[in-house]
Amino acid sequence: MQELYDLAFARLDRVSVKRQEFAECWAKYISVHPWDIDVRNVDACTLEILAVMREPAPVELALIFSEWLAALRASLDNAIYALASAITGQNPPPQAERIQYPVCSTTAEFSRQAKRLAMLPMHIIEALEKSQPYQSPWGPESNLTWWVNELARKDRHRVLHVGLGRVDEHRIRIAPPSGVTIKFDEAVEPYSHIELELVVGRFTASRPLRPREITADLTGVAIAPEIQAWAGYRLDGRRQSLHDRMVYTEIFTRNHLENMALMGECLPPGGFRTFDLADPEGGAQQAE
């Protein structure tokens, strides 16, 4: 059943193309400088600096992300179909219409999903269970495969995922009037996504100031792409850029496919990349 595995990996290989297309679409969007800077008084001596979105991200960005998600999720389903065919020696395998790759948040949910895979032997079901999101030490939502399933499900059945900007680098320079000193409010959390507007800085001056009396230089503020529904993702309390999340998700998805190829005694195109077959634990890698 090598051909079935080849097709599953071919689908996975398309995701890096979509990721590059996403980056190109983002670069085109930000080339028109779709954010303005606004300075407003909170009170007479305290002012806020805001990044204000004047042009939303194009729908094309959401469509490309949708295609990236769909290819990832489908590659998992294609690979477990290939595994079922390899194990049973049949194409299509028994109960082919029931086969899908399980992505579960609880043991009870996995038990229900496992019933769809009755054509597979117990040792393979147990191996699939080891990589489930609920096995992650920081919970299912720290697991990137859980996000693929969740985001793809909502994209497929509800609505496209909205693209927006997130502050990725933060360095603000303020030029106050002569003789005026300022103190920045360190409680402001600038590394966040911009829906309509975002406070990127707040400071208090030594005397009352109006916005027109100061000059704000935000050339040190970099805005990176973000997906609204994925913006809150944290791994062990740490945030990751969307680019890193996408790259790691692709790697972990390939890890799942390689494990299924190993269980089906087939060879992934290009060989095994995410684990070393010389390592006795190599075929049991778990993706977070």
PDB file of C-alpha atoms in Angstrom:
ATOM      1  CA  MET A   1       0.000   0.000   0.000  1.00  0.00           C
ATOM      2  CA  GLN A   2       3.014   2.248  -0.514  1.00  0.00           C
ATOM      3  CA  GLU A   3       1.118   4.363  -3.048  1.00  0.00           C
ATOM      4  CA  LEU A   4      -1.531   5.320  -0.503  1.00  0.00           C
ATOM      5  CA  TYR A   5       1.149   6.519   1.897  1.00  0.00           C
ATOM      6  CA  ASP A   6       2.865   8.421  -0.921  1.00  0.00           C
ATOM      7  CA  LEU A   7      -0.382  10.263  -1.606  1.00  0.00           C
ATOM      8  CA  ALA A   8      -0.850  11.133   2.084  1.00  0.00           C
ATOM      9  CA  PHE A   9       2.668  12.560   2.285  1.00  0.00           C
ATOM     10  CA  ALA A  10       2.161  14.401  -1.018  1.00  0.00           C
ATOM     11  CA  ARG A  11      -0.835  16.169   0.524  1.00  0.00           C
ATOM     12  CA  LEU A  12       1.250  17.067   3.568  1.00  0.00           C
ATOM     13  CA  ASP A  13       4.018  18.444   1.352  1.00  0.00           C
ATOM     14  CA  ARG A  14       1.541  21.004  -0.003  1.00  0.00           C
ATOM     15  CA  VAL A  15       1.203  22.747   3.352  1.00  0.00           C
ATOM     16  CA  SER A  16       4.632  24.395   3.190  1.00  0.00           C
ATOM     17  CA  VAL A  17       3.632  25.851  -0.177  1.00  0.00           C
ATOM     18  CA  LYS A  18       0.500  27.274   1.418  1.00  0.00           C
ATOM     19  CA  ARG A  19       2.505  28.665   4.329  1.00  0.00           C
ATOM     20  CA  GLN A  20       4.748  30.527   1.882  1.00  0.00           C
ATOM     21  CA  GLU A  21       1.700  31.779   0.004  1.00  0.00           C
ATOM     22  CA  PHE A  22       0.288  33.002   3.330  1.00  0.00           C
ATOM     23  CA  ALA A  23       3.530  34.902   4.055  1.00  0.00           C
ATOM     24  CA  GLU A  24       3.469  36.521   0.609  1.00  0.00           C
ATOM     25  CA  CYS A  25      -0.159  37.595   1.055  1.00  0.00           C
ATOM     26  CA  TRP A  26       0.699  39.099   4.451  1.00  0.00           C
ATOM     27  CA  ALA A  27       3.693  40.981   3.032  1.00  0.00           C
ATOM     28  CA  LYS A  28       1.497  42.484   0.332  1.00  0.00           C
ATOM     29  CA  TYR A  29      -1.083  43.524   2.921  1.00  0.00           C
ATOM     30  CA  ILE A  30       1.351  45.294   5.240  1.00  0.00           C
ATOM     31  CA  SER A  31       3.103  47.019   2.330  1.00  0.00           C
ATOM     32  CA  VAL A  32       0.218  49.525   2.282  1.00  0.00           C
ATOM     33  CA  HIS A  33       0.730  50.307   6.023  1.00  0.00           C
ATOM     34  CA  PRO A  34      -2.767  49.318   7.172  1.00  0.00           C
ATOM     35  CA  TRP A  35      -2.286  50.647  10.729  1.00  0.00           C
ATOM     36  CA  ASP A  36      -2.257  54.227  11.972  1.00  0.00           C
ATOM     37  CA  ILE A  37      -0.784  55.577  15.204  1.00  0.00           C
ATOM     38  CA  ASP A  38      -2.977  57.565  17.569  1.00  0.00           C
ATOM     39  CA  VAL A  39      -2.066  59.372  20.801  1.00  0.00           C
ATOM     40  CA  ARG A  40      -4.874  60.121  23.281  1.00  0.00           C
ATOM     41  CA  ASN A  41      -5.213  61.591  26.732  1.00  0.00           C
ATOM     42  CA  VAL A  42      -6.304  59.331  29.568  1.00  0.00           C
ATOM     43  CA  ASP A  43      -6.150  62.318  31.886  1.00  0.00           C
ATOM     44  CA  ALA A  44      -4.290  65.636  31.807  1.00  0.00           C
ATOM     45  CA  CYS A  45      -0.855  64.082  32.433  1.00  0.00           C
ATOM     46  CA  THR A  46      -1.327  60.513  31.173  1.00  0.00           C
ATOM     47  CA  LEU A  47      -1.409  59.593  27.499  1.00  0.00           C
ATOM     48  CA  GLU A  48      -1.812  56.353  25.563  1.00  0.00           C
ATOM     49  CA  ILE A  49      -0.262  55.392  22.237  1.00  0.00           C
ATOM     50  CA  LEU A  50      -2.433  53.135  20.110  1.00  0.00           C
ATOM     51  CA  ALA A  51      -2.038  51.116  16.946  1.00  0.00           C
ATOM     52  CA  VAL A  52      -5.305  51.529  15.032  1.00  0.00           C
ATOM     53  CA  MET A  53      -6.332  49.236  12.180  1.00  0.00           C
ATOM     54  CA  ARG A  54      -7.643  51.232   9.231  1.00  0.00           C
ATOM     55  CA  GLU A  55      -7.778  48.371   6.723  1.00  0.00           C
ATOM     56  CA  PRO A  56      -8.637  44.780   7.715  1.00  0.00           C
ATOM     57  CA  ALA A  57      -6.618  41.845   6.478  1.00  0.00           C
ATOM     58  CA  PRO A  58      -7.816  40.531   3.097  1.00  0.00           C
ATOM     59  CA  VAL A  59     -10.165  37.563   2.886  1.00  0.00           C
ATOM     60  CA  GLU A  60      -7.497  35.893   0.740  1.00  0.00           C
ATOM     61  CA  LEU A  61      -5.380  35.492   3.881  1.00  0.00           C
ATOM     62  CA  ALA A  62      -8.176  33.528   5.569  1.00  0.00           C
ATOM     63  CA  LEU A  63      -8.701  31.409   2.444  1.00  0.00           C
ATOM     64  CA  ILE A  64      -5.021  30.446   2.248  1.00  0.00           C
ATOM     65  CA  PHE A  65      -4.999  29.557   5.950  1.00  0.00           C
ATOM     66  CA  SER A  66      -8.119  27.458   5.348  1.00  0.00           C
ATOM     67  CA  GLU A  67      -6.335  25.521   2.605  1.00  0.00           C
ATOM     68  CA  TRP A  68      -3.307  25.008   4.889  1.00  0.00           C
ATOM     69  CA  LEU A  69      -5.542  23.612   7.629  1.00  0.00           C
ATOM     70  CA  ALA A  70      -7.511  21.373   5.287  1.00  0.00           C
ATOM     71  CA  ALA A  71      -4.371  19.811   3.827  1.00  0.00           C
ATOM     72  CA  LEU A  72      -2.979  19.060   7.298  1.00  0.00           C
ATOM     73  CA  ARG A  73      -6.177  17.467   8.574  1.00  0.00           C
ATOM     74  CA  ALA A  74      -6.726  15.488   5.376  1.00  0.00           C
ATOM     75  CA  SER A  75      -3.169  14.151   5.410  1.00  0.00           C
ATOM     76  CA  LEU A  76      -3.840  12.570   8.821  1.00  0.00           C
ATOM     77  CA  ASP A  77      -7.031  10.935   7.549  1.00  0.00           C
ATOM     78  CA  ASN A  78      -5.302   9.785   4.354  1.00  0.00           C
ATOM     79  CA  ALA A  79      -2.454   8.243   6.350  1.00  0.00           C
ATOM     80  CA  ILE A  80      -4.675   6.273   8.706  1.00  0.00           C
ATOM     81  CA  TYR A  81      -6.635   5.034   5.684  1.00  0.00           C
ATOM     82  CA  ALA A  82      -3.316   3.898   4.193  1.00  0.00           C
ATOM     83  CA  LEU A  83      -2.469   2.195   7.503  1.00  0.00           C
ATOM     84  CA  ALA A  84      -5.807   0.364   7.585  1.00  0.00           C
ATOM     85  CA  SER A  85      -5.236  -0.800   4.005  1.00  0.00           C
ATOM     86  CA  ALA A  86      -1.708  -1.958   4.798  1.00  0.00           C
ATOM     87  CA  ILE A  87      -2.800  -3.865   7.913  1.00  0.00           C
ATOM     88  CA  THR A  88      -5.801  -5.560   6.286  1.00  0.00           C
ATOM     89  CA  GLY A  89      -4.233  -5.995   2.853  1.00  0.00           C
ATOM     90  CA  GLN A  90      -7.352  -4.497   1.295  1.00  0.00           C
ATOM     91  CA  ASN A  91      -8.053  -1.263  -0.591  1.00  0.00           C
ATOM     92  CA  PRO A  92     -10.580  -0.155   0.354  1.00  0.00           C
ATOM     93  CA  PRO A  93     -10.200  -1.622   3.838  1.00  0.00           C
ATOM     94  CA  PRO A  94     -13.213  -2.923   5.801  1.00  0.00           C
ATOM     95  CA  GLN A  95     -15.581  -0.165   6.991  1.00  0.00           C
ATOM     96  CA  ALA A  96     -13.606   2.385   4.966  1.00  0.00           C
ATOM     97  CA  GLU A  97     -16.344   5.006   5.369  1.00  0.00           C
ATOM     98  CA  ARG A  98     -15.799   5.058   9.158  1.00  0.00           C
ATOM     99  CA  ILE A  99     -12.052   5.663   9.082  1.00  0.00           C
ATOM    100  CA  GLN A 100     -10.688   8.962  10.317  1.00  0.00           C
ATOM    101  CA  TYR A 101      -7.679   9.950  12.368  1.00  0.00           C
ATOM    102  CA  PRO A 102      -8.726  10.444  16.020  1.00  0.00           C
ATOM    103  CA  VAL A 103      -7.879  13.727  17.733  1.00  0.00           C
ATOM    104  CA  CYS A 104      -9.351  13.594  21.232  1.00  0.00           C
ATOM    105  CA  SER A 105      -9.392  15.690  24.395  1.00  0.00           C
ATOM    106  CA  THR A 106     -10.414  12.930  26.827  1.00  0.00           C
ATOM    107  CA  THR A 107     -10.032   9.181  27.249  1.00  0.00           C
ATOM    108  CA  ALA A 108     -13.797   8.782  26.877  1.00  0.00           C
ATOM    109  CA  GLU A 109     -13.753  10.604  23.556  1.00  0.00           C
ATOM    110  CA  PHE A 110     -10.908   8.411  22.330  1.00  0.00           C
ATOM    111  CA  SER A 111     -12.795   5.259  23.329  1.00  0.00           C
ATOM    112  CA  ARG A 112     -15.705   6.406  21.176  1.00  0.00           C
ATOM    113  CA  GLN A 113     -13.451   7.295  18.243  1.00  0.00           C
ATOM    114  CA  ALA A 114     -11.538   4.018  18.518  1.00  0.00           C
ATOM    115  CA  LYS A 115     -14.734   2.114  17.690  1.00  0.00           C
ATOM    116  CA  ARG A 116     -14.446   3.545  14.179  1.00  0.00           C
ATOM    117  CA  LEU A 117     -11.087   1.766  13.829  1.00  0.00           C
ATOM    118  CA  ALA A 118     -12.156  -1.768  14.663  1.00  0.00           C
ATOM    119  CA  MET A 119     -10.230  -3.066  11.623  1.00  0.00           C
ATOM    120  CA  LEU A 120      -6.937  -2.150  13.342  1.00  0.00           C
ATOM    121  CA  PRO A 121      -5.236  -4.405  15.923  1.00  0.00           C
ATOM    122  CA  MET A 122      -5.132  -3.355  19.564  1.00  0.00           C
ATOM    123  CA  HIS A 123      -1.397  -2.526  19.601  1.00  0.00           C
ATOM    124  CA  ILE A 124      -1.982   0.108  16.903  1.00  0.00           C
ATOM    125  CA  ILE A 125      -4.984   1.559  18.755  1.00  0.00           C
ATOM    126  CA  GLU A 126      -2.774   1.815  21.837  1.00  0.00           C
ATOM    127  CA  ALA A 127      -0.028   3.530  19.840  1.00  0.00           C
ATOM    128  CA  LEU A 128      -2.538   6.058  18.464  1.00  0.00           C
ATOM    129  CA  GLU A 129      -3.782   6.750  21.976  1.00  0.00           C
ATOM    130  CA  LYS A 130      -0.281   7.648  23.162  1.00  0.00           C
ATOM    131  CA  SER A 131      -0.199  10.634  20.804  1.00  0.00           C
ATOM    132  CA  GLN A 132      -3.622  12.026  21.712  1.00  0.00           C
ATOM    133  CA  PRO A 133      -3.897  15.655  22.897  1.00  0.00           C
ATOM    134  CA  TYR A 134      -5.127  14.639  26.347  1.00  0.00           C
ATOM    135  CA  GLN A 135      -1.745  12.996  26.930  1.00  0.00           C
ATOM    136  CA  SER A 136       0.003  16.387  26.735  1.00  0.00           C
ATOM    137  CA  PRO A 137       1.352  17.447  30.159  1.00  0.00           C
ATOM    138  CA  TRP A 138      -0.025  20.997  29.721  1.00  0.00           C
ATOM    139  CA  GLY A 139      -3.464  19.886  28.577  1.00  0.00           C
ATOM    140  CA  PRO A 140      -5.097  19.278  25.181  1.00  0.00           C
ATOM    141  CA  GLU A 141      -4.987  22.936  24.142  1.00  0.00           C
ATOM    142  CA  SER A 142      -1.180  22.915  24.313  1.00  0.00           C
ATOM    143  CA  ASN A 143      -1.186  20.223  21.634  1.00  0.00           C
ATOM    144  CA  LEU A 144      -0.785  21.514  18.065  1.00  0.00           C
ATOM    145  CA  THR A 145      -2.642  18.545  16.570  1.00  0.00           C
ATOM    146  CA  TRP A 146      -5.624  19.478  18.751  1.00  0.00           C
ATOM    147  CA  TRP A 147      -5.501  22.945  17.206  1.00  0.00           C
ATOM    148  CA  VAL A 148      -5.364  21.575  13.668  1.00  0.00           C
ATOM    149  CA  ASN A 149      -8.511  19.557  14.340  1.00  0.00           C
ATOM    150  CA  GLU A 150     -10.334  22.364  16.169  1.00  0.00           C
ATOM    151  CA  LEU A 151      -9.458  25.132  13.718  1.00  0.00           C
ATOM    152  CA  ALA A 152     -10.183  22.948  10.688  1.00  0.00           C
ATOM    153  CA  ARG A 153     -13.541  21.887  12.141  1.00  0.00           C
ATOM    154  CA  LYS A 154     -14.655  25.478  12.715  1.00  0.00           C
ATOM    155  CA  ASP A 155     -13.292  26.569   9.343  1.00  0.00           C
ATOM    156  CA  ARG A 156     -15.154  23.756   7.594  1.00  0.00           C
ATOM    157  CA  HIS A 157     -18.497  24.033   9.387  1.00  0.00           C
ATOM    158  CA  ARG A 158     -18.755  27.640  10.587  1.00  0.00           C
ATOM    159  CA  VAL A 159     -16.670  30.454   9.161  1.00  0.00           C
ATOM    160  CA  LEU A 160     -13.222  31.324   7.808  1.00  0.00           C
ATOM    161  CA  HIS A 161     -10.627  32.280  10.404  1.00  0.00           C
ATOM    162  CA  VAL A 162      -9.948  36.004  10.553  1.00  0.00           C
ATOM    163  CA  GLY A 163      -6.394  37.201   9.952  1.00  0.00           C
ATOM    164  CA  LEU A 164      -5.055  40.161  11.887  1.00  0.00           C
ATOM    165  CA  GLY A 165      -1.852  41.711  13.212  1.00  0.00           C
ATOM    166  CA  ARG A 166       0.003  41.051  16.455  1.00  0.00           C
ATOM    167  CA  VAL A 167       2.750  43.149  17.996  1.00  0.00           C
ATOM    168  CA  ASP A 168       5.896  41.067  17.663  1.00  0.00           C
ATOM    169  CA  GLU A 169       8.615  43.593  18.513  1.00  0.00           C
ATOM    170  CA  HIS A 170       8.105  46.569  20.765  1.00  0.00           C
ATOM    171  CA  ARG A 171      10.313  49.626  20.992  1.00  0.00           C
ATOM    172  CA  ILE A 172       8.719  53.081  21.318  1.00  0.00           C
ATOM    173  CA  ARG A 173      10.489  56.414  21.349  1.00  0.00           C
ATOM    174  CA  ILE A 174       8.802  59.545  22.674  1.00  0.00           C
ATOM    175  CA  ALA A 175      10.029  63.116  22.164  1.00  0.00           C
ATOM    176  CA  PRO A 176       8.332  65.285  24.824  1.00  0.00           C
ATOM    177  CA  PRO A 177       8.584  69.102  24.970  1.00  0.00           C
ATOM    178  CA  SER A 178      11.723  70.576  26.470  1.00  0.00           C
ATOM    179  CA  GLY A 179      11.796  70.308  30.259  1.00  0.00           C
ATOM    180  CA  VAL A 180       9.094  67.628  30.448  1.00  0.00           C
ATOM    181  CA  THR A 181       9.941  64.185  31.814  1.00  0.00           C
ATOM    182  CA  ILE A 182       7.882  61.065  31.214  1.00  0.00           C
ATOM    183  CA  LYS A 183       7.543  57.669  32.827  1.00  0.00           C
ATOM    184  CA  PHE A 184       6.222  54.630  30.932  1.00  0.00           C
ATOM    185  CA  ASP A 185       3.620  52.378  32.478  1.00  0.00           C
ATOM    186  CA  GLU A 186       5.291  48.960  32.574  1.00  0.00           C
ATOM    187  CA  ALA A 187       1.946  47.242  33.188  1.00  0.00           C
ATOM    188  CA  VAL A 188       0.994  47.656  29.528  1.00  0.00           C
ATOM    189  CA  GLU A 189       1.161  44.277  27.738  1.00  0.00           C
ATOM    190  CA  PRO A 190       2.082  45.207  24.170  1.00  0.00           C
ATOM    191  CA  TYR A 191       2.593  41.730  22.727  1.00  0.00           C
ATOM    192  CA  SER A 192      -0.995  41.164  21.710  1.00  0.00           C
ATOM    193  CA  HIS A 193      -3.173  41.062  18.621  1.00  0.00           C
ATOM    194  CA  ILE A 194      -4.869  44.100  17.121  1.00  0.00           C
ATOM    195  CA  GLU A 195      -8.561  43.663  16.451  1.00  0.00           C
ATOM    196  CA  LEU A 196      -9.592  47.303  15.967  1.00  0.00           C
ATOM    197  CA  GLU A 197      -7.034  49.098  18.085  1.00  0.00           C
ATOM    198  CA  LEU A 198      -4.410  48.192  20.655  1.00  0.00           C
ATOM    199  CA  VAL A 199      -2.718  50.231  23.370  1.00  0.00           C
ATOM    200  CA  VAL A 200       1.000  49.759  22.717  1.00  0.00           C
ATOM    201  CA  GLY A 201       2.240  52.273  25.272  1.00  0.00           C
ATOM    202  CA  ARG A 202       1.120  54.472  28.147  1.00  0.00           C
ATOM    203  CA  PHE A 203       3.104  57.146  29.927  1.00  0.00           C
ATOM    204  CA  THR A 204       2.714  59.873  32.514  1.00  0.00           C
ATOM    205  CA  ALA A 205       4.265  63.307  32.005  1.00  0.00           C
ATOM    206  CA  SER A 206       5.583  65.704  34.630  1.00  0.00           C
ATOM    207  CA  ARG A 207       2.986  68.282  33.545  1.00  0.00           C
ATOM    208  CA  PRO A 208      -0.283  68.242  31.602  1.00  0.00           C
ATOM    209  CA  LEU A 209       0.245  67.448  27.916  1.00  0.00           C
ATOM    210  CA  ARG A 210      -1.867  67.370  24.807  1.00  0.00           C
ATOM    211  CA  PRO A 211      -1.218  64.733  22.139  1.00  0.00           C
ATOM    212  CA  ARG A 212       0.014  67.296  19.611  1.00  0.00           C
ATOM    213  CA  GLU A 213       2.810  68.347  21.994  1.00  0.00           C
ATOM    214  CA  ILE A 214       4.673  65.043  21.678  1.00  0.00           C
ATOM    215  CA  THR A 215       6.198  63.055  18.859  1.00  0.00           C
ATOM    216  CA  ALA A 216       5.874  59.261  18.963  1.00  0.00           C
ATOM    217  CA  ASP A 217       8.242  57.112  16.930  1.00  0.00           C
ATOM    218  CA  LEU A 218       6.948  53.562  16.491  1.00  0.00           C
ATOM    219  CA  THR A 219       9.383  52.382  13.831  1.00  0.00           C
ATOM    220  CA  GLY A 220      10.617  49.864  16.411  1.00  0.00           C
ATOM    221  CA  VAL A 221       7.176  48.256  16.652  1.00  0.00           C
ATOM    222  CA  ALA A 222       6.895  45.231  14.341  1.00  0.00           C
ATOM    223  CA  ILE A 223       3.515  43.722  13.570  1.00  0.00           C
ATOM    224  CA  ALA A 224       3.368  40.051  12.596  1.00  0.00           C
ATOM    225  CA  PRO A 225       0.444  38.000  11.252  1.00  0.00           C
ATOM    226  CA  GLU A 226      -1.969  36.266  13.611  1.00  0.00           C
ATOM    227  CA  ILE A 227      -5.134  34.192  13.384  1.00  0.00           C
ATOM    228  CA  GLN A 228      -7.770  35.496  15.779  1.00  0.00           C
ATOM    229  CA  ALA A 229      -8.986  32.084  16.952  1.00  0.00           C
ATOM    230  CA  TRP A 230      -5.389  30.917  17.574  1.00  0.00           C
ATOM    231  CA  ALA A 231      -4.062  34.095  19.180  1.00  0.00           C
ATOM    232  CA  GLY A 232      -4.361  32.807  22.743  1.00  0.00           C
ATOM    233  CA  TYR A 233      -2.178  29.736  22.185  1.00  0.00           C
ATOM    234  CA  ARG A 234       0.472  29.144  24.828  1.00  0.00           C
ATOM    235  CA  LEU A 235       2.905  26.272  25.331  1.00  0.00           C
ATOM    236  CA  ASP A 236       4.000  25.958  28.961  1.00  0.00           C
ATOM    237  CA  GLY A 237       2.913  29.574  29.423  1.00  0.00           C
ATOM    238  CA  ARG A 238       5.030  30.866  26.517  1.00  0.00           C
ATOM    239  CA  ARG A 239       3.637  32.463  23.390  1.00  0.00           C
ATOM    240  CA  GLN A 240       4.871  31.533  19.931  1.00  0.00           C
ATOM    241  CA  SER A 241       4.710  33.417  16.659  1.00  0.00           C
ATOM    242  CA  LEU A 242       2.176  32.231  14.106  1.00  0.00           C
ATOM    243  CA  HIS A 243       5.029  31.318  11.763  1.00  0.00           C
ATOM    244  CA  ASP A 244       6.639  29.079  14.399  1.00  0.00           C
ATOM    245  CA  ARG A 245       3.299  27.460  15.232  1.00  0.00           C
ATOM    246  CA  MET A 246       2.694  26.674  11.573  1.00  0.00           C
ATOM    247  CA  VAL A 247       6.184  25.211  11.091  1.00  0.00           C
ATOM    248  CA  TYR A 248       6.014  23.100  14.266  1.00  0.00           C
ATOM    249  CA  THR A 249       2.519  21.909  13.366  1.00  0.00           C
ATOM    250  CA  GLU A 250       3.804  20.696  10.006  1.00  0.00           C
ATOM    251  CA  ILE A 251       6.680  18.861  11.696  1.00  0.00           C
ATOM    252  CA  PHE A 252       4.430  17.203  14.268  1.00  0.00           C
ATOM    253  CA  THR A 253       1.921  16.202  11.592  1.00  0.00           C
ATOM    254  CA  ARG A 254       4.718  14.561   9.618  1.00  0.00           C
ATOM    255  CA  ASN A 255       5.711  12.769  12.825  1.00  0.00           C
ATOM    256  CA  HIS A 256       2.210  11.279  13.025  1.00  0.00           C
ATOM    257  CA  LEU A 257       2.356  10.241   9.365  1.00  0.00           C
ATOM    258  CA  GLU A 258       5.794   8.688   9.774  1.00  0.00           C
ATOM    259  CA  ASN A 259       4.616   6.661  12.758  1.00  0.00           C
ATOM    260  CA  MET A 260       1.673   5.380  10.734  1.00  0.00           C
ATOM    261  CA  ALA A 261       4.005   4.505   7.849  1.00  0.00           C
ATOM    262  CA  LEU A 262       6.232   2.601  10.276  1.00  0.00           C
ATOM    263  CA  MET A 263       3.271   0.664  11.675  1.00  0.00           C
ATOM    264  CA  GLY A 264       2.201  -0.169   8.120  1.00  0.00           C
ATOM    265  CA  GLU A 265       5.736  -1.287   7.212  1.00  0.00           C
ATOM    266  CA  CYS A 266       6.033   1.350   4.500  1.00  0.00           C
ATOM    267  CA  LEU A 267       8.639   4.026   3.814  1.00  0.00           C
ATOM    268  CA  PRO A 268       7.803   7.744   3.824  1.00  0.00           C
ATOM    269  CA  PRO A 269       8.968   9.630   0.720  1.00  0.00           C
ATOM    270  CA  GLY A 270      12.359  11.033   1.630  1.00  0.00           C
ATOM    271  CA  GLY A 271      12.717   8.592   4.514  1.00  0.00           C
ATOM    272  CA  PHE A 272      12.052   9.061   8.210  1.00  0.00           C
ATOM    273  CA  ARG A 273      12.848  12.639   9.229  1.00  0.00           C
ATOM    274  CA  THR A 274      11.254  13.169  12.641  1.00  0.00           C
ATOM    275  CA  PHE A 275      12.784  10.216  14.469  1.00  0.00           C
ATOM    276  CA  ASP A 276      15.706   7.843  14.170  1.00  0.00           C
ATOM    277  CA  LEU A 277      14.815   4.235  13.437  1.00  0.00           C
ATOM    278  CA  ALA A 278      18.035   3.167  15.162  1.00  0.00           C
ATOM    279  CA  ASP A 279      16.497   4.479  18.399  1.00  0.00           C
ATOM    280  CA  PRO A 280      14.281   1.766  19.925  1.00  0.00           C
ATOM    281  CA  GLU A 281      11.870   4.491  21.016  1.00  0.00           C
ATOM    282  CA  GLY A 282      12.025   6.137  17.610  1.00  0.00           C
ATOM    283  CA  GLY A 283       8.651   4.944  16.436  1.00  0.00           C
ATOM    284  CA  ALA A 284       6.840   6.230  19.501  1.00  0.00           C
ATOM    285  CA  GLN A 285       7.479   9.943  19.277  1.00  0.00           C
ATOM    286  CA  GLN A 286       4.639  12.086  20.542  1.00  0.00           C
ATOM    287  CA  ALA A 287       3.764  15.422  19.012  1.00  0.00           C
ATOM    288  CA  GLU A 288       2.683  18.287  21.232  1.00  0.00           C
TER     289      GLU A 288
END
